[in-house]
Amino acid sequence: MRRSSEMSQQQQQQQVSSQQEIRQEQRTTQQRVVRQQVQGMVVQEGMIIQGYPSGTPPVFEKVFSNARFAQGGDAVFEGRVTGDPKPVISWTRKGAPLMASQKHQLRYEEQTGNVSLLISRIGPGDEGEYTCTARNQLGEAMCSVYIQPEGVAMPVQPQGARRDTQIRQTQQQMTQMQ
């Protein structure tokens, strides 16, 4: 009798163990099914959202103009950019980041979209290309201005190029969940 009760206990333990494995396998299967159901859709806070984000990429509504300035004077360049969500603005000079300083005052009014660059006391080292970049999740726009000392010819723009501005719009592709 003792032997049969030992076998019964062993069988019960095996059954419990088997049931746990089956439950674990069922959970794993359910998780896989959930992953398959949401493939190709954006999942956010437990909700399934289809489609693309709303808003607009940045666009320069008012562009900067190339100019010549007398040495020692100040140069001001003003533009206006739109986009939804509001773009983040950055500046470069000859391809390197341009930081705000006493020499270079960079302004961006988020409410109006007005963007400006003030260069104080223009000197021989200030010539070159200055580029303002506006970026948001939907794209980016760039507007460049070229400062040339007085008496030197402005650089020639290639035919068909949009005068004083280079605008690049990129649409962000939705990445599919895999």
Short mmCIF file of C-alpha atoms in Angstrom, two decimals:
data_model
loop_
_atom_site.label_atom_id
_atom_site.label_comp_id
_atom_site.label_asym_id
_atom_site.label_seq_id
_atom_site.Cartn_x
_atom_site.Cartn_y
_atom_site.Cartn_z
CA MET A 1 0.00 0.00 0.00
CA ARG A 2 2.84 2.29 0.83
CA ARG A 3 4.33 1.66 -2.59
CA SER A 4 1.08 2.57 -4.33
CA SER A 5 0.77 5.80 -2.32
CA GLU A 6 4.37 6.70 -3.24
CA MET A 7 3.51 6.12 -6.90
CA SER A 8 0.35 8.19 -6.54
CA GLN A 9 2.35 11.08 -5.07
CA GLN A 10 4.89 10.81 -7.88
CA GLN A 11 2.13 10.76 -10.47
CA GLN A 12 0.46 13.76 -8.85
CA GLN A 13 3.74 15.68 -8.85
CA GLN A 14 4.29 14.82 -12.50
CA GLN A 15 0.74 15.92 -13.33
CA VAL A 16 1.22 19.22 -11.47
CA SER A 17 4.54 19.71 -13.22
CA SER A 18 2.95 18.93 -16.60
CA GLN A 19 0.08 21.33 -15.91
CA GLN A 20 2.55 24.09 -15.04
CA GLU A 21 4.45 23.49 -18.28
CA ILE A 22 1.22 23.57 -20.27
CA ARG A 23 0.17 26.84 -18.59
CA GLN A 24 3.61 28.31 -19.29
CA GLU A 25 3.37 27.24 -22.94
CA GLN A 26 -0.11 28.79 -23.17
CA ARG A 27 1.19 32.09 -21.79
CA THR A 28 4.02 32.12 -24.29
CA THR A 29 1.61 31.38 -27.13
CA GLN A 30 -0.69 34.18 -26.00
CA GLN A 31 2.22 36.61 -25.92
CA ARG A 32 3.20 35.64 -29.44
CA VAL A 33 -0.37 36.11 -30.63
CA VAL A 34 -0.42 39.61 -29.11
CA ARG A 35 2.85 40.46 -30.87
CA GLN A 36 1.48 39.21 -34.17
CA GLN A 37 -1.70 41.22 -33.78
CA VAL A 38 0.17 44.51 -33.31
CA GLN A 39 2.81 44.01 -35.99
CA GLY A 40 2.92 47.03 -38.30
CA MET A 41 1.04 49.32 -35.90
CA VAL A 42 2.17 51.85 -33.34
CA VAL A 43 1.44 50.78 -29.76
CA GLN A 44 1.25 53.63 -27.30
CA GLU A 45 0.17 53.34 -23.67
CA GLY A 46 -1.71 50.15 -24.38
CA MET A 47 -3.62 51.58 -27.31
CA ILE A 48 -3.13 50.55 -30.92
CA ILE A 49 -2.81 53.56 -33.18
CA GLN A 50 -2.68 53.28 -36.95
CA GLY A 51 -1.43 55.85 -39.42
CA TYR A 52 1.19 58.57 -39.51
CA PRO A 53 1.88 61.37 -37.04
CA SER A 54 0.01 64.62 -37.62
CA GLY A 55 1.68 67.97 -38.10
CA THR A 56 3.89 69.66 -40.68
CA PRO A 57 7.63 69.68 -41.34
CA PRO A 58 9.51 72.99 -40.91
CA VAL A 59 9.34 75.55 -43.75
CA PHE A 60 11.07 78.94 -43.99
CA GLU A 61 8.30 81.42 -44.86
CA LYS A 62 10.78 84.30 -44.89
CA VAL A 63 14.37 83.61 -45.97
CA PHE A 64 17.62 85.45 -45.25
CA SER A 65 19.34 87.57 -47.94
CA ASN A 66 23.04 87.63 -48.86
CA ALA A 67 24.62 90.98 -48.09
CA ARG A 68 27.81 93.03 -47.98
CA PHE A 69 28.66 94.95 -44.84
CA ALA A 70 31.19 97.64 -43.99
CA GLN A 71 33.85 96.57 -41.52
CA GLY A 72 33.02 97.49 -37.95
CA GLY A 73 29.26 97.57 -38.57
CA ASP A 74 26.62 95.10 -37.39
CA ALA A 75 24.83 92.60 -39.63
CA VAL A 76 21.29 91.42 -38.92
CA PHE A 77 19.58 88.56 -40.75
CA GLU A 78 15.90 87.89 -40.11
CA GLY A 79 13.69 85.03 -41.19
CA ARG A 80 10.54 83.18 -40.20
CA VAL A 81 9.99 79.43 -39.88
CA THR A 82 6.84 77.39 -39.31
CA GLY A 83 6.24 73.76 -38.38
CA ASP A 84 4.11 71.59 -36.13
CA PRO A 85 5.41 70.61 -33.68
CA LYS A 86 7.50 73.77 -33.27
CA PRO A 87 10.96 73.15 -34.75
CA VAL A 88 14.25 73.17 -32.87
CA ILE A 89 16.64 75.77 -34.33
CA SER A 90 20.41 75.42 -34.70
CA TRP A 91 23.06 77.46 -36.52
CA THR A 92 26.32 76.54 -38.24
CA ARG A 93 29.11 78.63 -39.76
CA LYS A 94 31.17 77.02 -42.49
CA GLY A 95 29.71 73.67 -41.36
CA ALA A 96 30.70 74.02 -37.66
CA PRO A 97 28.14 74.67 -34.87
CA LEU A 98 27.66 78.36 -34.10
CA MET A 99 27.03 79.22 -30.45
CA ALA A 100 25.52 82.39 -29.00
CA SER A 101 28.14 84.89 -27.81
CA GLN A 102 28.69 88.64 -27.63
CA LYS A 103 29.79 88.45 -31.27
CA HIS A 104 26.90 86.23 -32.47
CA GLN A 105 23.40 86.75 -31.07
CA LEU A 106 21.00 83.96 -32.07
CA ARG A 107 17.27 84.46 -31.50
CA TYR A 108 14.20 82.30 -32.03
CA GLU A 109 10.70 83.35 -30.95
CA GLU A 110 8.70 80.12 -30.81
CA GLN A 111 5.31 81.91 -30.76
CA THR A 112 5.90 83.89 -33.98
CA GLY A 113 8.52 81.68 -35.65
CA ASN A 114 10.84 84.67 -36.09
CA VAL A 115 14.51 83.70 -36.34
CA SER A 116 17.41 86.15 -36.36
CA LEU A 117 21.19 86.28 -36.35
CA LEU A 118 23.04 89.44 -35.29
CA ILE A 119 26.78 89.60 -35.94
CA SER A 120 28.43 92.47 -34.07
CA ARG A 121 31.34 94.47 -35.45
CA ILE A 122 31.81 92.69 -38.77
CA GLY A 123 35.47 92.00 -39.50
CA PRO A 124 37.64 90.12 -41.99
CA GLY A 125 37.16 86.81 -40.15
CA ASP A 126 33.35 86.91 -40.37
CA GLU A 127 32.94 86.10 -44.07
CA GLY A 128 31.47 82.80 -45.14
CA GLU A 129 28.26 80.82 -45.10
CA TYR A 130 25.92 80.85 -42.09
CA THR A 131 23.16 78.20 -42.05
CA CYS A 132 20.04 78.05 -39.91
CA THR A 133 18.50 74.58 -39.56
CA ALA A 134 14.94 74.02 -38.30
CA ARG A 135 14.09 70.42 -37.29
CA ASN A 136 11.10 68.53 -35.95
CA GLN A 137 9.98 64.88 -36.08
CA LEU A 138 8.56 65.35 -39.58
CA GLY A 139 11.58 66.87 -41.32
CA GLU A 140 14.07 69.69 -41.52
CA ALA A 141 14.53 72.94 -43.45
CA MET A 142 17.77 74.83 -43.98
CA CYS A 143 18.27 78.46 -44.92
CA SER A 144 21.77 79.79 -45.66
CA VAL A 145 23.18 83.28 -46.03
CA TYR A 146 26.64 84.22 -47.30
CA ILE A 147 28.54 87.18 -45.83
CA GLN A 148 31.19 88.75 -48.05
CA PRO A 149 33.48 91.69 -47.24
CA GLU A 150 32.82 94.87 -49.29
CA GLY A 151 34.62 94.96 -52.64
CA VAL A 152 34.65 91.17 -53.13
CA ALA A 153 32.25 89.46 -55.55
CA MET A 154 29.51 87.26 -54.09
CA PRO A 155 29.77 83.53 -54.86
CA VAL A 156 27.87 82.45 -57.97
CA GLN A 157 24.81 80.28 -57.35
CA PRO A 158 24.34 77.35 -59.76
CA GLN A 159 21.56 77.90 -62.32
CA GLY A 160 18.21 76.69 -61.07
CA ALA A 161 19.28 76.93 -57.40
CA ARG A 162 16.86 78.74 -55.16
CA ARG A 163 18.47 82.11 -54.38
CA ASP A 164 19.86 82.56 -50.84
CA THR A 165 18.28 79.48 -49.43
CA GLN A 166 18.67 75.77 -49.41
CA ILE A 167 15.65 73.91 -48.14
CA ARG A 168 15.63 70.22 -47.51
CA GLN A 169 12.47 68.52 -46.38
CA THR A 170 12.57 64.93 -45.24
CA GLN A 171 9.55 62.91 -44.28
CA GLN A 172 10.17 60.48 -41.45
CA GLN A 173 9.12 56.94 -42.30
CA MET A 174 7.11 55.01 -39.74
CA THR A 175 9.07 52.03 -38.52
CA GLN A 176 7.09 48.85 -38.30
CA MET A 177 7.21 46.81 -35.15
CA GLN A 178 8.58 43.37 -35.81
#
